[in-house]
């Protein structure tokens, strides 16, 4: 609980109308898209500009109040839950596209801009911002940057960090720094831009960002390939890359996901298929045509039982939407959905999916898998019920074994969702004790009083490893 | 001076034959490619593997001896001079390509591998490692990574950091960490890979790296466009990008550089032109053809007085070589060459070149400019004589004004060479006092005893700003 005099200090700074402490507003900001994590903040503040953000941080520093920057709360690793209470920072007033620089192919935005709004804005002008998290309809760019969001186009185009050229950041001491620039090349000191991207609000608050754009691809083509076996689908993925084709999208859904998505969407997905691949290429017309012809031949050769090309943009968008909405469809099955993002080298996709199936059976839980096959980023999703404590325990154990399996295959515990509170006790599995110590030293150096999103990324203790048996 | 007993400890660790302390070997490692910086090390050690590197670091930590990791010493910012003495670490035994993973499109290398050797190795197998610093014939990948080297292909393909997926690093405490993985997506904790890339050996020693490859472009085409005016050349650069074409190479040489290069190379460069552009596109045949046709039309439209296409790979390579050898040609003019890499947003190329000309006149020094027009990374190069103290002072003042001008235009003091000792007193101009404080806090957190390449990146004091008058 903050004293009335402290609350007044925030009100003086940002205006009374931008400081909320009703139960309703605290409750609305007590959780994000992660099941089973919730904590009430003490105050919800909506600054109007960078100077107010700096002022808020200084106030929080003075009173040792935790700060949790929050976009739209679509986080899937409990990265935006106010674990230790404190002030939730909303960017609803800082939601402007500040500048489009067509000559330097950059756009400068405030953190509250919605991802898909930026997509529409730049595409209308013939430009393209590739990162496309599935939550783009509501997620904010500030959230994307703080989490280094991925998406369906990661394989060909990379992820958010590959498009952040410059940042304005309010540091934990309230000072404002500007990193990078409208520059393809800049080696003046440590790469603070990359350090801030994906730091989950634990090192500072992004108040503006300059993003790199690329020319918008003129054409694209989408196809759906249906497989009777998981291995054949995985072999197809490898064969496409081996043919030196890097598709814009190379997505995967397993049988369980297909059935659920088809149940809700009814777009004709094959209910008896073991796997489908959604493959899209973009670029100049000739390249798209020749790449997709090769892809089609490869799909046939590796045993796709059915291949259908989207006849027009509407059909393509239906297929993309089906994949993007996989989580929402699964979420309608049971009261609780837990979506993970264990990621492995592309070559390990088939073994990893097999392992996930084995692990789900071992713990007697229901896990469906879909995801970005092209870049090895899978989304095993448990459909469960948080009220069933016994089952939740088994889900947690199953995910622990999935994380360990991914790490043992040269992968990671999180490909695009972040560590947050949810995966903090697994971080050491990926980065090792020495790597974790370096990260903690950096955190301590930049935020010595631990006011920036405390309780995230770093856990009190690391979870004991499970023994992974060879599948 | 290290005591014989300390030297013996190094000999016991790495073998007597890998520990040198003759005057000749100290002298050979006392300077790099940067004029006017030199300092003798105490010992030159060539470890055979990561464990020996770790052992060396622990010994250095124990005796508080500075460590300077060194590739081929091609650094242009005095980044590899042993400013505070100590141990120079050579990677001549750690020069193997460890693994080519065609399925995941990665290659894993030791730090001592020569850049162009990797190019040849992967290209023979149909793959491509884009970063191509002009010193690639002798530079090492360890050096490229520690400096985040750029090159001619930066505009389209990015720089070294865009291709480093995973690192093995020996920390200042001797511990070995592994960052990243063969993963397009990994958000497990802070991005230590990006932090280490470009950290100039001040945070740790890279002992292995996994690099991302792309399919080798099947075709390329090169053309040379000759301009009577700098502005027209610069406008052409902007118009090409505005036409949504991102060439693989878009290089610039001013008249002074043209004359010197032609003097040595005699490949028919026009001595009276104010600027030439070297433009190259790569990719599928149809795209290269259509892009280059557009480029040609743009060059004509913006007033190129002459445009010549390379008829074959030999002619293209001659043009590329002429540009890459610009520095060596200039170096033959006078005893001392000082090459800088001030970088501006692409839109500022013409104003920046004009400013460089004005500044050279103001300080009565001879500066020729060439560089990567497409990404705004210029190389103003002073041809001078280090023995002429008065002229050297004027060169230094001229560069100070050039750096300030670049920063005022939204650029940076260094685009691809690094800060090193040479530009350490300018770093604050780019990153500001708060940014510098963050970098120093990180350095202090990871290397509290400052044994890793001390005297680099961080200066005792920041140079006083010159007043820049509007040109």
PDB file of N, CA and C in Angstrom, chain A residues 66-114:
ATOM      1  N   UNK A  66       8.626  -0.824  -6.699  1.00  0.00           N
ATOM      2  CA  UNK A  66       8.842  -1.545  -7.964  1.00  0.00           C
ATOM      3  C   UNK A  66       8.078  -0.892  -9.125  1.00  0.00           C
ATOM      4  N   UNK A  67       8.648  -0.989 -10.329  1.00  0.00           N
ATOM      5  CA  UNK A  67       7.989  -0.487 -11.541  1.00  0.00           C
ATOM      6  C   UNK A  67       7.823  -1.624 -12.534  1.00  0.00           C
ATOM      7  N   UNK A  68       6.623  -1.760 -13.073  1.00  0.00           N
ATOM      8  CA  UNK A  68       6.365  -2.781 -14.088  1.00  0.00           C
ATOM      9  C   UNK A  68       5.837  -2.099 -15.346  1.00  0.00           C
ATOM     10  N   UNK A  69       6.689  -1.918 -16.359  1.00  0.00           N
ATOM     11  CA  UNK A  69       6.180  -1.357 -17.609  1.00  0.00           C
ATOM     12  C   UNK A  69       5.287  -2.387 -18.297  1.00  0.00           C
ATOM     13  N   UNK A  70       4.187  -1.925 -18.883  1.00  0.00           N
ATOM     14  CA  UNK A  70       3.215  -2.859 -19.441  1.00  0.00           C
ATOM     15  C   UNK A  70       2.637  -2.324 -20.742  1.00  0.00           C
ATOM     16  N   UNK A  71       2.655  -3.158 -21.782  1.00  0.00           N
ATOM     17  CA  UNK A  71       2.002  -2.784 -23.034  1.00  0.00           C
ATOM     18  C   UNK A  71       0.550  -3.205 -22.964  1.00  0.00           C
ATOM     19  N   UNK A  72       0.208  -4.268 -23.721  1.00  0.00           N
ATOM     20  CA  UNK A  72      -1.175  -4.751 -23.674  1.00  0.00           C
ATOM     21  C   UNK A  72      -1.310  -6.001 -22.815  1.00  0.00           C
ATOM     22  N   UNK A  73      -0.252  -6.397 -22.166  1.00  0.00           N
ATOM     23  CA  UNK A  73      -0.336  -7.550 -21.276  1.00  0.00           C
ATOM     24  C   UNK A  73      -0.537  -8.866 -21.994  1.00  0.00           C
ATOM     25  N   UNK A  74      -0.005  -8.999 -23.212  1.00  0.00           N
ATOM     26  CA  UNK A  74      -0.144 -10.265 -23.945  1.00  0.00           C
ATOM     27  C   UNK A  74       0.971 -11.243 -23.609  1.00  0.00           C
ATOM     28  N   UNK A  75       1.815 -10.864 -22.669  1.00  0.00           N
ATOM     29  CA  UNK A  75       2.963 -11.696 -22.322  1.00  0.00           C
ATOM     30  C   UNK A  75       2.556 -13.099 -21.883  1.00  0.00           C
ATOM     31  N   UNK A  76       3.357 -14.085 -22.275  1.00  0.00           N
ATOM     32  CA  UNK A  76       3.040 -15.488 -21.991  1.00  0.00           C
ATOM     33  C   UNK A  76       4.015 -16.132 -21.022  1.00  0.00           C
ATOM     34  N   UNK A  77       4.799 -15.314 -20.323  1.00  0.00           N
ATOM     35  CA  UNK A  77       5.748 -15.868 -19.360  1.00  0.00           C
ATOM     36  C   UNK A  77       5.649 -15.125 -18.028  1.00  0.00           C
ATOM     37  N   UNK A  78       4.493 -14.547 -17.783  1.00  0.00           N
ATOM     38  CA  UNK A  78       4.310 -13.744 -16.567  1.00  0.00           C
ATOM     39  C   UNK A  78       5.392 -12.680 -16.453  1.00  0.00           C
ATOM     40  N   UNK A  79       5.592 -11.979 -17.559  1.00  0.00           N
ATOM     41  CA  UNK A  79       6.599 -10.916 -17.584  1.00  0.00           C
ATOM     42  C   UNK A  79       6.039  -9.577 -17.160  1.00  0.00           C
ATOM     43  N   UNK A  80       4.707  -9.436 -17.208  1.00  0.00           N
ATOM     44  CA  UNK A  80       4.116  -8.137 -16.885  1.00  0.00           C
ATOM     45  C   UNK A  80       3.214  -8.189 -15.660  1.00  0.00           C
ATOM     46  N   UNK A  81       3.248  -9.292 -14.941  1.00  0.00           N
ATOM     47  CA  UNK A  81       2.500  -9.327 -13.686  1.00  0.00           C
ATOM     48  C   UNK A  81       3.295  -8.573 -12.615  1.00  0.00           C
ATOM     49  N   UNK A  82       2.623  -7.769 -11.788  1.00  0.00           N
ATOM     50  CA  UNK A  82       3.342  -6.985 -10.762  1.00  0.00           C
ATOM     51  C   UNK A  82       3.688  -7.859  -9.555  1.00  0.00           C
ATOM     52  N   UNK A  83       4.632  -8.755  -9.798  1.00  0.00           N
ATOM     53  CA  UNK A  83       4.993  -9.782  -8.808  1.00  0.00           C
ATOM     54  C   UNK A  83       5.242  -9.220  -7.412  1.00  0.00           C
ATOM     55  N   UNK A  84       5.892  -8.066  -7.357  1.00  0.00           N
ATOM     56  CA  UNK A  84       6.213  -7.468  -6.056  1.00  0.00           C
ATOM     57  C   UNK A  84       5.380  -6.210  -5.807  1.00  0.00           C
ATOM     58  N   UNK A  85       4.230  -6.117  -6.458  1.00  0.00           N
ATOM     59  CA  UNK A  85       3.410  -4.916  -6.314  1.00  0.00           C
ATOM     60  C   UNK A  85       4.047  -3.727  -7.009  1.00  0.00           C
ATOM     61  N   UNK A  86       3.749  -2.529  -6.491  1.00  0.00           N
ATOM     62  CA  UNK A  86       4.367  -1.323  -7.045  1.00  0.00           C
ATOM     63  C   UNK A  86       3.539  -0.664  -8.123  1.00  0.00           C
ATOM     64  N   UNK A  87       4.237   0.059  -8.992  1.00  0.00           N
ATOM     65  CA  UNK A  87       3.583   0.879 -10.012  1.00  0.00           C
ATOM     66  C   UNK A  87       3.583   0.164 -11.357  1.00  0.00           C
ATOM     67  N   UNK A  88       2.389   0.013 -11.933  1.00  0.00           N
ATOM     68  CA  UNK A  88       2.312  -0.441 -13.328  1.00  0.00           C
ATOM     69  C   UNK A  88       2.284   0.796 -14.220  1.00  0.00           C
ATOM     70  N   UNK A  89       3.159   0.784 -15.233  1.00  0.00           N
ATOM     71  CA  UNK A  89       3.265   1.908 -16.157  1.00  0.00           C
ATOM     72  C   UNK A  89       2.556   1.560 -17.450  1.00  0.00           C
ATOM     73  N   UNK A  90       1.538   2.323 -17.795  1.00  0.00           N
ATOM     74  CA  UNK A  90       0.824   2.078 -19.061  1.00  0.00           C
ATOM     75  C   UNK A  90       1.219   3.137 -20.097  1.00  0.00           C
ATOM     76  N   UNK A  91       1.222   2.745 -21.364  1.00  0.00           N
ATOM     77  CA  UNK A  91       1.662   3.668 -22.407  1.00  0.00           C
ATOM     78  C   UNK A  91       0.520   4.126 -23.305  1.00  0.00           C
ATOM     79  N   UNK A  92      -0.693   4.188 -22.742  1.00  0.00           N
ATOM     80  CA  UNK A  92      -1.832   4.532 -23.587  1.00  0.00           C
ATOM     81  C   UNK A  92      -1.755   5.951 -24.135  1.00  0.00           C
ATOM     82  N   UNK A  93      -1.005   6.846 -23.463  1.00  0.00           N
ATOM     83  CA  UNK A  93      -0.834   8.202 -24.015  1.00  0.00           C
ATOM     84  C   UNK A  93       0.382   8.287 -24.931  1.00  0.00           C
ATOM     85  N   UNK A  94       1.252   7.296 -24.844  1.00  0.00           N
ATOM     86  CA  UNK A  94       2.482   7.345 -25.648  1.00  0.00           C
ATOM     87  C   UNK A  94       2.355   6.310 -26.761  1.00  0.00           C
ATOM     88  N   UNK A  95       1.430   6.578 -27.662  1.00  0.00           N
ATOM     89  CA  UNK A  95       1.081   5.596 -28.685  1.00  0.00           C
ATOM     90  C   UNK A  95       1.124   6.185 -30.094  1.00  0.00           C
ATOM     91  N   UNK A  96       2.055   7.103 -30.303  1.00  0.00           N
ATOM     92  CA  UNK A  96       2.134   7.767 -31.602  1.00  0.00           C
ATOM     93  C   UNK A  96       3.279   7.233 -32.468  1.00  0.00           C
ATOM     94  N   UNK A  97       3.021   7.173 -33.762  1.00  0.00           N
ATOM     95  CA  UNK A  97       4.102   6.975 -34.724  1.00  0.00           C
ATOM     96  C   UNK A  97       4.712   8.349 -34.933  1.00  0.00           C
ATOM     97  N   UNK A  98       5.952   8.531 -34.525  1.00  0.00           N
ATOM     98  CA  UNK A  98       6.538   9.871 -34.465  1.00  0.00           C
ATOM     99  C   UNK A  98       7.085  10.336 -35.802  1.00  0.00           C
ATOM    100  N   UNK A  99       7.684   9.396 -36.557  1.00  0.00           N
ATOM    101  CA  UNK A  99       8.325   9.816 -37.811  1.00  0.00           C
ATOM    102  C   UNK A  99       8.516   8.632 -38.737  1.00  0.00           C
ATOM    103  N   UNK A 100       8.188   8.831 -39.998  1.00  0.00           N
ATOM    104  CA  UNK A 100       8.551   7.860 -41.019  1.00  0.00           C
ATOM    105  C   UNK A 100       9.622   8.515 -41.872  1.00  0.00           C
ATOM    106  N   UNK A 101      10.782   7.886 -41.947  1.00  0.00           N
ATOM    107  CA  UNK A 101      11.897   8.440 -42.718  1.00  0.00           C
ATOM    108  C   UNK A 101      12.112   7.537 -43.924  1.00  0.00           C
ATOM    109  N   UNK A 102      11.521   7.941 -45.056  1.00  0.00           N
ATOM    110  CA  UNK A 102      11.552   7.060 -46.227  1.00  0.00           C
ATOM    111  C   UNK A 102      12.954   6.967 -46.819  1.00  0.00           C
ATOM    112  N   UNK A 103      13.731   8.028 -46.650  1.00  0.00           N
ATOM    113  CA  UNK A 103      15.067   8.003 -47.228  1.00  0.00           C
ATOM    114  C   UNK A 103      15.975   7.026 -46.486  1.00  0.00           C
ATOM    115  N   UNK A 104      15.861   7.012 -45.172  1.00  0.00           N
ATOM    116  CA  UNK A 104      16.691   6.088 -44.394  1.00  0.00           C
ATOM    117  C   UNK A 104      15.971   4.777 -44.071  1.00  0.00           C
ATOM    118  N   UNK A 105      14.761   4.627 -44.579  1.00  0.00           N
ATOM    119  CA  UNK A 105      13.963   3.421 -44.324  1.00  0.00           C
ATOM    120  C   UNK A 105      13.846   3.117 -42.833  1.00  0.00           C
ATOM    121  N   UNK A 106      13.393   4.112 -42.079  1.00  0.00           N
ATOM    122  CA  UNK A 106      13.187   3.895 -40.647  1.00  0.00           C
ATOM    123  C   UNK A 106      11.845   4.477 -40.228  1.00  0.00           C
ATOM    124  N   UNK A 107      11.339   3.983 -39.121  1.00  0.00           N
ATOM    125  CA  UNK A 107      10.153   4.575 -38.519  1.00  0.00           C
ATOM    126  C   UNK A 107      10.434   4.712 -37.019  1.00  0.00           C
ATOM    127  N   UNK A 108      10.033   5.832 -36.451  1.00  0.00           N
ATOM    128  CA  UNK A 108      10.258   6.061 -35.027  1.00  0.00           C
ATOM    129  C   UNK A 108       8.910   6.075 -34.318  1.00  0.00           C
ATOM    130  N   UNK A 109       8.813   5.272 -33.274  1.00  0.00           N
ATOM    131  CA  UNK A 109       7.523   5.078 -32.617  1.00  0.00           C
ATOM    132  C   UNK A 109       7.629   5.234 -31.111  1.00  0.00           C
ATOM    133  N   UNK A 110       6.494   5.527 -30.516  1.00  0.00           N
ATOM    134  CA  UNK A 110       6.387   5.466 -29.057  1.00  0.00           C
ATOM    135  C   UNK A 110       6.032   4.029 -28.668  1.00  0.00           C
ATOM    136  N   UNK A 111       6.263   3.662 -27.404  1.00  0.00           N
ATOM    137  CA  UNK A 111       6.085   2.251 -27.026  1.00  0.00           C
ATOM    138  C   UNK A 111       4.650   1.752 -27.106  1.00  0.00           C
ATOM    139  N   UNK A 112       3.673   2.654 -27.039  1.00  0.00           N
ATOM    140  CA  UNK A 112       2.285   2.197 -26.990  1.00  0.00           C
ATOM    141  C   UNK A 112       1.648   1.909 -28.344  1.00  0.00           C
ATOM    142  N   UNK A 113       2.404   2.068 -29.444  1.00  0.00           N
ATOM    143  CA  UNK A 113       1.834   1.788 -30.772  1.00  0.00           C
ATOM    144  C   UNK A 113       1.534   0.295 -30.899  1.00  0.00           C
ATOM    145  N   UNK A 114       0.356  -0.026 -31.426  1.00  0.00           N
ATOM    146  CA  UNK A 114      -0.033  -1.425 -31.632  1.00  0.00           C
ATOM    147  C   UNK A 114       0.738  -1.988 -32.836  1.00  0.00           C
TER     148      UNK A 114
END
